Coordinates of C-alpha atoms and ligand atoms in Angstrom, one line a residue:
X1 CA -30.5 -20.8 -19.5
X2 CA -28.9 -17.3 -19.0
X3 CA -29.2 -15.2 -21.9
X4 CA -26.3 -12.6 -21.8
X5 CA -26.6 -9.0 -22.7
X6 CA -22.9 -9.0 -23.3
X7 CA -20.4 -12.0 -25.1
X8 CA -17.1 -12.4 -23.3
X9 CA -15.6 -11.8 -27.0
X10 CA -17.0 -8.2 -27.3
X11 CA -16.0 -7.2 -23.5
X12 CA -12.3 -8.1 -24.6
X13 CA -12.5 -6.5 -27.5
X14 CA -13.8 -3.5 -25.3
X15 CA -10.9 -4.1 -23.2
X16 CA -8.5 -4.2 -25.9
X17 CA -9.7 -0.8 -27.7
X18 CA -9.6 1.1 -24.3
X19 CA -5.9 -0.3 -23.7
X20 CA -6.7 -2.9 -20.8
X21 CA -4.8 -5.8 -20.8
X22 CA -6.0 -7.8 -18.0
X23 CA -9.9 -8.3 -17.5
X24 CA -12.8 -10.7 -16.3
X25 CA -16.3 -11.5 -15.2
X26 CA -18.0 -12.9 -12.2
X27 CA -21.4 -12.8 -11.2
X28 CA -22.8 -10.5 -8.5
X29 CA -23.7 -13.3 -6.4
X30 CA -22.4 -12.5 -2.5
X31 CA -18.9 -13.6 -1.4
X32 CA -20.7 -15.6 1.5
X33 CA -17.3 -18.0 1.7
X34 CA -15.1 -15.3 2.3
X35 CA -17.2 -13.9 5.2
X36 CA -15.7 -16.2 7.9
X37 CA -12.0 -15.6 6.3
X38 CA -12.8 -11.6 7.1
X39 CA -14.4 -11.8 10.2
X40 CA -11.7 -13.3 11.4
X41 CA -9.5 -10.9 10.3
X42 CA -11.5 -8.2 12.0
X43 CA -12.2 -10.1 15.1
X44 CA -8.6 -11.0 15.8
X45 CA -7.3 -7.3 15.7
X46 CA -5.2 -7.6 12.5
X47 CA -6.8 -4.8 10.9
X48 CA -5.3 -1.5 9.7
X49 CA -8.5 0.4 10.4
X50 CA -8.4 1.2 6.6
X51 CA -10.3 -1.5 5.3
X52 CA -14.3 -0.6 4.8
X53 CA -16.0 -1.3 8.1
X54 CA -19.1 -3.4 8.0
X55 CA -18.3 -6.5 7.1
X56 CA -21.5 -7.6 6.0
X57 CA -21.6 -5.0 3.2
X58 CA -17.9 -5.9 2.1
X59 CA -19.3 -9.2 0.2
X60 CA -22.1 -8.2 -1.4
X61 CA -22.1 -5.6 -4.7
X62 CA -25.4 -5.3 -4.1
X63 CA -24.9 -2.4 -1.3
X64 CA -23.1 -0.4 -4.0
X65 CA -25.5 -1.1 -6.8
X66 CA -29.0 -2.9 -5.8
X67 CA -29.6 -4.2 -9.5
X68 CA -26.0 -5.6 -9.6
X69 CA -25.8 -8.6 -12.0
X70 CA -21.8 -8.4 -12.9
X71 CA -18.9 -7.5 -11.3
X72 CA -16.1 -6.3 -14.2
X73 CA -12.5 -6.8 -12.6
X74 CA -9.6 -5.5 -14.0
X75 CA -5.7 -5.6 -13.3
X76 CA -4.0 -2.4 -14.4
X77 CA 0.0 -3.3 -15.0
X78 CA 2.3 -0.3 -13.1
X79 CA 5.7 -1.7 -13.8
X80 CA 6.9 0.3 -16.7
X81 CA 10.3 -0.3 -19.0
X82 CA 11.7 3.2 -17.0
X83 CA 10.8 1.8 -13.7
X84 CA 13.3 -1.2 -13.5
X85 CA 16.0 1.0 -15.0
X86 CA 15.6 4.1 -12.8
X87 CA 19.1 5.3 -11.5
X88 CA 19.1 4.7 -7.4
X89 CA 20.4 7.9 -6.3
X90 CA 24.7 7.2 -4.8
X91 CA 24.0 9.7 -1.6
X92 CA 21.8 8.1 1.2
X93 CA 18.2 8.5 -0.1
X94 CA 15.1 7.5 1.7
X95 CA 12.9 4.6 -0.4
X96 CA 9.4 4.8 -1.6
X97 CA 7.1 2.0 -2.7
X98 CA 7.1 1.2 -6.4
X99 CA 3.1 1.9 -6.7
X100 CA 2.9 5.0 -5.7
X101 CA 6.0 6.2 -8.6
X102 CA 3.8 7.5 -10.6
X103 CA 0.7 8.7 -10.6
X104 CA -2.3 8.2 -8.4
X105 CA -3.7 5.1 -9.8
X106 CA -7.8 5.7 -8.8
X107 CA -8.0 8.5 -11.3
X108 CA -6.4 6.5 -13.9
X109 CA -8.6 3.2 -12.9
X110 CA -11.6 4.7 -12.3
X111 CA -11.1 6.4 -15.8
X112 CA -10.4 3.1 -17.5
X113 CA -13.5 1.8 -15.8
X114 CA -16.3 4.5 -16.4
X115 CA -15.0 4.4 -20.0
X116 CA -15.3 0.3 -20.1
X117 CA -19.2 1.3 -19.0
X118 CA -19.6 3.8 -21.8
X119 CA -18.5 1.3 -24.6
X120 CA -20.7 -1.0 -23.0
X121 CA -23.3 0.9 -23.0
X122 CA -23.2 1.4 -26.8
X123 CA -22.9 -2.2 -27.3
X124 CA -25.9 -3.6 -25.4
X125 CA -27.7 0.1 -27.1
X126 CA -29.6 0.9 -23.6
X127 CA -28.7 2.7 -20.4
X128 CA -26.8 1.3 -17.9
X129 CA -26.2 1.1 -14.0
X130 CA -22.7 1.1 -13.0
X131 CA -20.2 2.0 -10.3
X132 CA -16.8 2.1 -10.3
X133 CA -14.9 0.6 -6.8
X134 CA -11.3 1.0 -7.2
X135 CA -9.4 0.6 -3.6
X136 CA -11.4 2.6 -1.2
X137 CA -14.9 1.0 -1.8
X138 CA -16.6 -2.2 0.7
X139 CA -15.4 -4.7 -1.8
X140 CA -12.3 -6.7 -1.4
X141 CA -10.6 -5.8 -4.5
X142 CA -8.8 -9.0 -4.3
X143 CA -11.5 -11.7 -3.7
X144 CA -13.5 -10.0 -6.9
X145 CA -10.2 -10.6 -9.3
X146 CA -9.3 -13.6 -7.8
X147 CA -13.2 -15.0 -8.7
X148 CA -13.3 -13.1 -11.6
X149 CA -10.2 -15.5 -13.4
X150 CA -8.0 -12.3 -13.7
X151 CA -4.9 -14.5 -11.5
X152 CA -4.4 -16.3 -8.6
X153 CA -4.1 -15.2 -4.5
X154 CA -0.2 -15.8 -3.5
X155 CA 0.8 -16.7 -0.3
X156 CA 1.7 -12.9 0.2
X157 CA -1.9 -12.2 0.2
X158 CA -1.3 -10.5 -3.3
X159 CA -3.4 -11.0 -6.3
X160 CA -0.7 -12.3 -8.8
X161 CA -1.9 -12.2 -12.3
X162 CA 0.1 -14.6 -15.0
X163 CA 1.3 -12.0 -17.2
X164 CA 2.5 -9.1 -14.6
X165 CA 2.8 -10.2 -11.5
X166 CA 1.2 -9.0 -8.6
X167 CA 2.6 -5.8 -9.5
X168 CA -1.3 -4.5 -10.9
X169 CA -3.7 -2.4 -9.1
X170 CA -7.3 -3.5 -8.8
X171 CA -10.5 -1.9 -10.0
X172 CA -13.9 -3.2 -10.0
X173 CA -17.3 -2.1 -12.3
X174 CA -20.0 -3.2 -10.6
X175 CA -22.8 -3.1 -13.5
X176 CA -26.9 -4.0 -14.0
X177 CA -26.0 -5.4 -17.3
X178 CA -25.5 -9.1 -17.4
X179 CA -22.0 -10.6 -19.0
X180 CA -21.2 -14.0 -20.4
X181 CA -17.7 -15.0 -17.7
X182 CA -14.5 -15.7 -19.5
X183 CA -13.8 -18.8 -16.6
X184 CA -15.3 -20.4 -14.1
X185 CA -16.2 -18.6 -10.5
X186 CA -13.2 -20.8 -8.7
X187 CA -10.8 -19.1 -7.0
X188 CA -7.2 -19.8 -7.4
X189 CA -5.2 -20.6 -4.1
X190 CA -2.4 -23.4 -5.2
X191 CA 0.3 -21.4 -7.6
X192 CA 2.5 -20.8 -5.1
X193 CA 3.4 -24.8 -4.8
X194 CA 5.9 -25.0 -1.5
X195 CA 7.7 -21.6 -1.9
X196 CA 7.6 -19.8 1.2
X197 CA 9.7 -16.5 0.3
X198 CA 7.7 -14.2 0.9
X199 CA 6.6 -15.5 4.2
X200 CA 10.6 -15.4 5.4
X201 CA 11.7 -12.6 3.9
X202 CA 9.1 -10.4 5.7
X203 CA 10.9 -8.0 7.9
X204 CA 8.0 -8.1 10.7
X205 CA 6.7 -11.3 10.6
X206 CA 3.3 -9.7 9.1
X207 CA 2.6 -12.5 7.1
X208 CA 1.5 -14.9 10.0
X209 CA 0.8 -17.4 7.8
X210 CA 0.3 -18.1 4.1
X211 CA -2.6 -16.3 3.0
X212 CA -3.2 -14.4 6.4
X213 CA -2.0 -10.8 7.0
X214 CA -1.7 -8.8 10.4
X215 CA -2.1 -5.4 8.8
X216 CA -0.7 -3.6 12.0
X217 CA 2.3 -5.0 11.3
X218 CA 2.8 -4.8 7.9
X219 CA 5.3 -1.6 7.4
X220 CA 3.2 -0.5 4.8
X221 CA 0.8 0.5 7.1
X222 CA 3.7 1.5 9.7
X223 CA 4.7 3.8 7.2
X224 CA 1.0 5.0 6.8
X225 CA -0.5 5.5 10.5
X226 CA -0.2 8.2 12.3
X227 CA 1.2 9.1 15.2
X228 CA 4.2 7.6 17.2
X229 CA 5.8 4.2 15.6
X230 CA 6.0 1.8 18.3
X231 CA 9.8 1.2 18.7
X232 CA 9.7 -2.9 17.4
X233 CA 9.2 -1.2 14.2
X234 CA 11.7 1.4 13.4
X235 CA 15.2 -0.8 12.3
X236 CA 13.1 -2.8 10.3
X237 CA 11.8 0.2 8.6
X238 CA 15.4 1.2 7.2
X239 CA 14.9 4.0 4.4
X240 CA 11.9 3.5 3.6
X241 CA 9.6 6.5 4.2
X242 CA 6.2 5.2 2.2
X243 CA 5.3 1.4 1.5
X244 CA 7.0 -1.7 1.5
X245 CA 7.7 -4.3 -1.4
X246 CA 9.8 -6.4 0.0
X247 CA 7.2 -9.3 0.0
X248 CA 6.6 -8.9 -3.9
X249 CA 10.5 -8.3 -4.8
X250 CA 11.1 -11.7 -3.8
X251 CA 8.7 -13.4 -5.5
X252 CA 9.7 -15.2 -8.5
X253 CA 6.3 -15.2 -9.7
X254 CA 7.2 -11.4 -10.7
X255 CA 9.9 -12.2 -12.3
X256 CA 10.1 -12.0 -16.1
X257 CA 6.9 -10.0 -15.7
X258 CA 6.2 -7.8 -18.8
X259 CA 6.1 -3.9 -18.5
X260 CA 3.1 -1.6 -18.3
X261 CA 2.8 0.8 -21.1
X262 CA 1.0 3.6 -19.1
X263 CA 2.8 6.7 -19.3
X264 CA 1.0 8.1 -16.2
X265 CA 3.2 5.2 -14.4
X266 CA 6.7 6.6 -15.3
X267 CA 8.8 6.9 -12.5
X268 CA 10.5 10.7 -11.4
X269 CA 13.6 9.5 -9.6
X270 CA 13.4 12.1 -7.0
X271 CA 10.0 11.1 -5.9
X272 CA 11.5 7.3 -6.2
X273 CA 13.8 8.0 -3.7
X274 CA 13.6 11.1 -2.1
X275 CA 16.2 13.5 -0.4
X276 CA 15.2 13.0 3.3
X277 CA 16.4 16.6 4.2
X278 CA 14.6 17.9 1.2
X279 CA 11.1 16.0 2.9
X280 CA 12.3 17.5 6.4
X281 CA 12.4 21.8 4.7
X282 CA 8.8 21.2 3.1
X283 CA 5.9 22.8 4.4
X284 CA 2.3 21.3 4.4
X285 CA 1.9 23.1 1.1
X286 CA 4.7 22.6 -0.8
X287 CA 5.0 18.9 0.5
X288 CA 0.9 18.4 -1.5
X289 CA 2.9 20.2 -4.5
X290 CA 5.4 18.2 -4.7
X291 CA 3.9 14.8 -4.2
X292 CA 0.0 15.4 -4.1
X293 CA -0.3 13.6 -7.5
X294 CA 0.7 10.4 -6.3
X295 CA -0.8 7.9 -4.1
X296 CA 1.6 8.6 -1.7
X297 CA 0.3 12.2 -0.1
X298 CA -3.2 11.5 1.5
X299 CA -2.3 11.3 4.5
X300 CA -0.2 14.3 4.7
X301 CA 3.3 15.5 5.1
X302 CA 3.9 14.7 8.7
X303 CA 4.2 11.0 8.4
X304 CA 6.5 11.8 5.9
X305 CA 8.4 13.7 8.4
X306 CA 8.0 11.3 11.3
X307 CA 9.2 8.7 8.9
X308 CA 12.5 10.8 7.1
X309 CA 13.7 10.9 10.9
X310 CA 13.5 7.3 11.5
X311 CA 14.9 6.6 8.1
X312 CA 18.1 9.1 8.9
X313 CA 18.2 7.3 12.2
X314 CA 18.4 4.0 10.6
X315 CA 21.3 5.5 8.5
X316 CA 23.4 6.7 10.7
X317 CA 23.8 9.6 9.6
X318 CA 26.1 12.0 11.6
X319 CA 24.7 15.0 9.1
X320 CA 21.1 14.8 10.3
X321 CA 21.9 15.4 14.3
X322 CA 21.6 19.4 13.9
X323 CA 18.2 18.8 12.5
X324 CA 17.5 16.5 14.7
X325 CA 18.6 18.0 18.0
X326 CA 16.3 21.2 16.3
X327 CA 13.1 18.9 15.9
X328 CA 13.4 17.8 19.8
X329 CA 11.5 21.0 20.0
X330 CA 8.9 20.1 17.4
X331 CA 5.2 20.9 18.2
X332 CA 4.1 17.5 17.0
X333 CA 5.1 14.9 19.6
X334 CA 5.4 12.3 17.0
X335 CA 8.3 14.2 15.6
X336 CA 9.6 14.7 18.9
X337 CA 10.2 11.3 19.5
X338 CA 11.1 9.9 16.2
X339 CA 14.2 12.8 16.6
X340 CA 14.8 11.9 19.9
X341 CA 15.2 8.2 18.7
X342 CA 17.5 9.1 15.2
X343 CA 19.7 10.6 17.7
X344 CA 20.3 7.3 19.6
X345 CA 21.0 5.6 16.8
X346 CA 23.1 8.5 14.9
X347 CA 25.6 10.0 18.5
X348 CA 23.6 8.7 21.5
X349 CA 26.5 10.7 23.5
X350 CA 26.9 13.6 21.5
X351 CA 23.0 14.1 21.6
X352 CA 22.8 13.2 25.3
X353 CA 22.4 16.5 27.1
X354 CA 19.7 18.4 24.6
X355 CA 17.7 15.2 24.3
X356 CA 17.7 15.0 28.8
X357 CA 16.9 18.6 28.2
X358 CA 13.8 18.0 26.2
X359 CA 13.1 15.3 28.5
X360 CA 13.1 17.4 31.2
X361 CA 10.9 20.1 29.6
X362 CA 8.1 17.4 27.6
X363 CA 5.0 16.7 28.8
X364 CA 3.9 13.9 26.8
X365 CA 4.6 10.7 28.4
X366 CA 5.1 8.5 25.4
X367 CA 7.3 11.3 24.2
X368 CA 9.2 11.0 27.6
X369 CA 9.4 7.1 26.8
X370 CA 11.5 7.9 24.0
X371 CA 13.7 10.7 25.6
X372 CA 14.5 8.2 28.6
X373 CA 17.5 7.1 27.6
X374 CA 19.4 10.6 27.6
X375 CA 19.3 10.0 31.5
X376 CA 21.0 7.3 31.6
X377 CA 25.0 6.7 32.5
X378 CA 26.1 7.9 29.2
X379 CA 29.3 5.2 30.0
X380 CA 26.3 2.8 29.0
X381 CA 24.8 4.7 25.9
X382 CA 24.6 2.7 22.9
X383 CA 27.1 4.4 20.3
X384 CA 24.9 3.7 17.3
X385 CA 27.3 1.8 15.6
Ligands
LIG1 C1 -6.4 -2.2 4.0 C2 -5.5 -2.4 2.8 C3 -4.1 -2.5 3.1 C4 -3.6 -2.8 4.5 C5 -3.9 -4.3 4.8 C6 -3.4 -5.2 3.7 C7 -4.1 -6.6 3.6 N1 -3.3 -7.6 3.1 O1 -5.2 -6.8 3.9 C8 -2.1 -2.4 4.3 C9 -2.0 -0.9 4.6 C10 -1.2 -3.2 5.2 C11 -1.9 -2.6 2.8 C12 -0.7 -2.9 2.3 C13 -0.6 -3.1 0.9 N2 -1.5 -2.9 -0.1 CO1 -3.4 -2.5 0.3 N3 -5.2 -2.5 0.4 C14 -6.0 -2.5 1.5 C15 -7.5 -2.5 1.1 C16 -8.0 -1.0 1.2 C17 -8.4 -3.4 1.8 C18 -7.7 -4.8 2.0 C19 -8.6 -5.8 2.8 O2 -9.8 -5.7 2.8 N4 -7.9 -6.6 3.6 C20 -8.6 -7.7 4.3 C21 -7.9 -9.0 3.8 C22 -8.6 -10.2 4.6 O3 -8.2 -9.2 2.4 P1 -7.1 -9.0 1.3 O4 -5.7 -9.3 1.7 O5 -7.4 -7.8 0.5 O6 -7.6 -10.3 0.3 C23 -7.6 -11.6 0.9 C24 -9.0 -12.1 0.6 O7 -9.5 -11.6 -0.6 C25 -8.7 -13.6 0.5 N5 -9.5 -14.3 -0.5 C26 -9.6 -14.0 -1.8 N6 -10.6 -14.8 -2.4 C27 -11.0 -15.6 -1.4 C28 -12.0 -16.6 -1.4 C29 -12.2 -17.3 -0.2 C30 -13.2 -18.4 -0.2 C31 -11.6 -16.9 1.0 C32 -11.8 -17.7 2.3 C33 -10.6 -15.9 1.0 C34 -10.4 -15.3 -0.2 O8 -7.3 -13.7 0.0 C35 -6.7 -12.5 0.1 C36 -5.4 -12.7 0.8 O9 -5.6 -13.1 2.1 C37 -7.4 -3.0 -0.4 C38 -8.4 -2.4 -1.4 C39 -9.7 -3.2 -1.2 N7 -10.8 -2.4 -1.1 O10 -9.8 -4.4 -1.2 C40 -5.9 -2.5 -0.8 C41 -5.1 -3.4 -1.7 C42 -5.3 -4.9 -1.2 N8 -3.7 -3.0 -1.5 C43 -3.0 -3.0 -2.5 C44 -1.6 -2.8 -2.5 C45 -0.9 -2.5 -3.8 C46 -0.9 -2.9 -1.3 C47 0.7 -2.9 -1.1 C48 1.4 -3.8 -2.1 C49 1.2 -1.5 -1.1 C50 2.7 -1.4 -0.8 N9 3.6 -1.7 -1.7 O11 3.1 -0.9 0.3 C51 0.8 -3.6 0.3 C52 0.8 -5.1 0.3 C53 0.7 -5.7 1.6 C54 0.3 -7.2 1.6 N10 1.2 -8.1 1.6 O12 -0.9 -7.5 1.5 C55 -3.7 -3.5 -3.8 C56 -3.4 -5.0 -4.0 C57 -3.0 -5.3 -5.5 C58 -2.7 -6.8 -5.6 N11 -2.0 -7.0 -6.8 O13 -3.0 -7.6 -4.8 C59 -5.2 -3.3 -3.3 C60 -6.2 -4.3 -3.9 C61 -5.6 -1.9 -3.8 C62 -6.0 -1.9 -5.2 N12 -7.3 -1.7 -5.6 O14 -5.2 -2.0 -6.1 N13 -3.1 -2.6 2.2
LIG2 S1 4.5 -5.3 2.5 FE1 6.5 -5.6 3.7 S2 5.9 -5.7 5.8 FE2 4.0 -5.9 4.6 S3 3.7 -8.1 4.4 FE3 4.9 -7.5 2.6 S4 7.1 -7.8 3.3 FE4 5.8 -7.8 5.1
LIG3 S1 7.1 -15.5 -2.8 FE1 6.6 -17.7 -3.2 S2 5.0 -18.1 -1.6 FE2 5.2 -15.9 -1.7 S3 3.6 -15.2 -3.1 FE3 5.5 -15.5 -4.4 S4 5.4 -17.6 -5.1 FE4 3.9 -17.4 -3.4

């Protein structure tokens, strides 16, 4: 017979006092079912390279907290009232994913979370262990809430909670103190019945099956890796210049979803969707002004750049070849090349002779790749059209 520090009843009421609205318990027993499901996922190559490394660590609490008894999950809502009814900018705009409008969520999680631990602290009236794991930690943020009751996994790979959707972000409290569950340890695999949405409406084909996920190439990650964007990728990308929803827009489990009422979450319209000649004029500095609050900036203003290009590109938009003929000259090849492929798609024939110029002066061969075609018989140029 377990005898729990905590009750379920006074952990919601915790919940409820902080303003969480979407909370459970599991033990801090080892994931070991879900260690074949992620070794797989390494093995076969369909990692982003941002996931925690060591496998072995990623199902077991216990390497973040060795007197681990519970595992607190919450869901933090980031859909707000002002989000569905932001104005979509008339002019062409580039698109940025819905979680990172506001805010940076880990401040606001982690805050949540180490204030969770305080009021718990109080209530059981002894010192506690805890440790907040909120996205970047070895734990799989999603195999903790789906165990923990807090919603179900959809065959998006999302964590879809009943009351808002899969649009939530995850945070974990990994604590010595030992907490009465609110449901039983079983994960939830069934909801989505024999819709397949998600899995068509994928612009990549990065859902390779329900459940399963080849991160490299998932756009979100397109959108976050560095360096050159292999070419299979760029149409599909369209305007958007950070994330991709596309999988969770379409799911009518998020329909009908109710709002978050988290100020921090308010959208700004012109980070929603931002001017891509505005991203293109920003230096290092003022792009980390601008956008360092969100979730949106750690990995720097160049991919932002790489990925305005590609977006203009995938406009068409006669406007952007100045810039772009300017940024053939770029010191950063990725930039290079992603100018050198807006101005295929934008006036392949205008842009002809300065991009077979920069061919003829680059040195980097992948750059090169993407230059090739000014050296073709422009009679044969695609006209972007
Ligand atoms: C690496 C990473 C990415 C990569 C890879 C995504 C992926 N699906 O793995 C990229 C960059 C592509 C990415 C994209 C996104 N991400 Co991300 N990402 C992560 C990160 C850091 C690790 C994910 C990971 O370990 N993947 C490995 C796979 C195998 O696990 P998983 O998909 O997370 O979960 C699976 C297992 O848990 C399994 N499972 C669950 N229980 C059980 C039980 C058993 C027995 C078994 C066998 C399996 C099993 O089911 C899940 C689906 O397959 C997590 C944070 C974290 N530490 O967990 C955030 C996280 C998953 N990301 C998040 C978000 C918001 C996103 C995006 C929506 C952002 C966007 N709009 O662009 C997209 C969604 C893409 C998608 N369809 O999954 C949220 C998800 C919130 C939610 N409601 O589900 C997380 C949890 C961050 C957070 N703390 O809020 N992400
Ligand atoms: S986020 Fe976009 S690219 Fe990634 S799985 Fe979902 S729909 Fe596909
Ligand atoms: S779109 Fe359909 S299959 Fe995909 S997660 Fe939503 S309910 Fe499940």
């Amino acid at each position: 017979m377990i005898t729990f520090e905590l009750s379920q009843g006074k952990l919601k009421a915790i919940a409820k006092e902080i303003g969480i609205q979407v909370i459970g318990v599991t033990d801090a027993e080892p994931f070991d079912d879900l260690m074949p499901f992620l070794q797989r996922y390494y093995e076969e190559g369909r990692a982003s390279g941002f996931e925690y490394p060591v496998v072995e660590q990623r199902i077991d609490a216990k390497t973040l907290l060795a007197d681990a008894q519970s595992l607190i999950s919450i869901a933090v809502p980031y859909i707000t009232q002002e989000t569905r009814t932001v104005s979509r900018p008339k002019e062409p705009r580039g698109m940025v994913s819905v979680y990172s409008w506001g805010n940076d969520y880990h401040r606001i999680l982690r805050d949540k979370l180490q204030h969770v631990a305080k009021k718990i602290e109080e209530a059981v009236n002894r010192p506690i262990l805890s440790v907040c794991a909120i996205d970047t930690s070895a734990l799989v943020d999603r195999a903790v809430a789906a165990r923990s009751g807090i919603g179900f996994i959809g065959k998006n790979c999302s964590l879809i909670t009943d009351e808002y959707g899969s649009w939530v972000f995850l945070g974990t409290l990994v604590t010595d103190v030992i907490i009465e569950k609110m449901h039983e340890d079983v994960t939830r695999w069934d909801d989505c019945a024999d819709c397949t949405l998600c899995l068509t409406a994928c612009p990549t084909g990065a859902l390779i099956k329900p459940f399963e996920i080849d991160a490299k190439r998932c756009l979100s990650y397109v959108t976050q890796m560095k360096g050159i964007i292999p070419e299979e990728f760029r149409a599909p990308l369209g305007r958007r210049v950070w994330g991709c929803d596309t999988c969770q827009t379409v799911c009518p489990k998020n329909k009908g979803s109710l709002v978050a009422q988290e100020p921090d979450f308010s959208p700004d319209a012109e980070l929603c969707f931002p001017d891509l000649y505005h991203i293109l004029s920003l230096s290092n500095r003022a792009f980390l002004r601008e956008f360092g609050h969100t979730s949106a900036a750690w990995r720097g203003a160049n991919v932002w750049r790489r990925n305005a290009l590609i977006a203009l590109g995938n406009m068409r938009d006669r406007r952007a070849m100045p810039l772009a003929i300017s940024l053939l000259a770029d010191v950063r090849p990725e930039i290079r090349a992603s100018a050198a492929w807006a101005i295929s798609q934008i006036d392949p024939k205008g842009g002809q002779e300065k991009v077979r110029q920069a061919y003829e002066n680059e040195q980097d061969t992948a750059v090169r790749k993407d230059m090739q075609w000014a050296r073709e018989d422009s009679s044969v140029l695609r006209l972007g059209e």
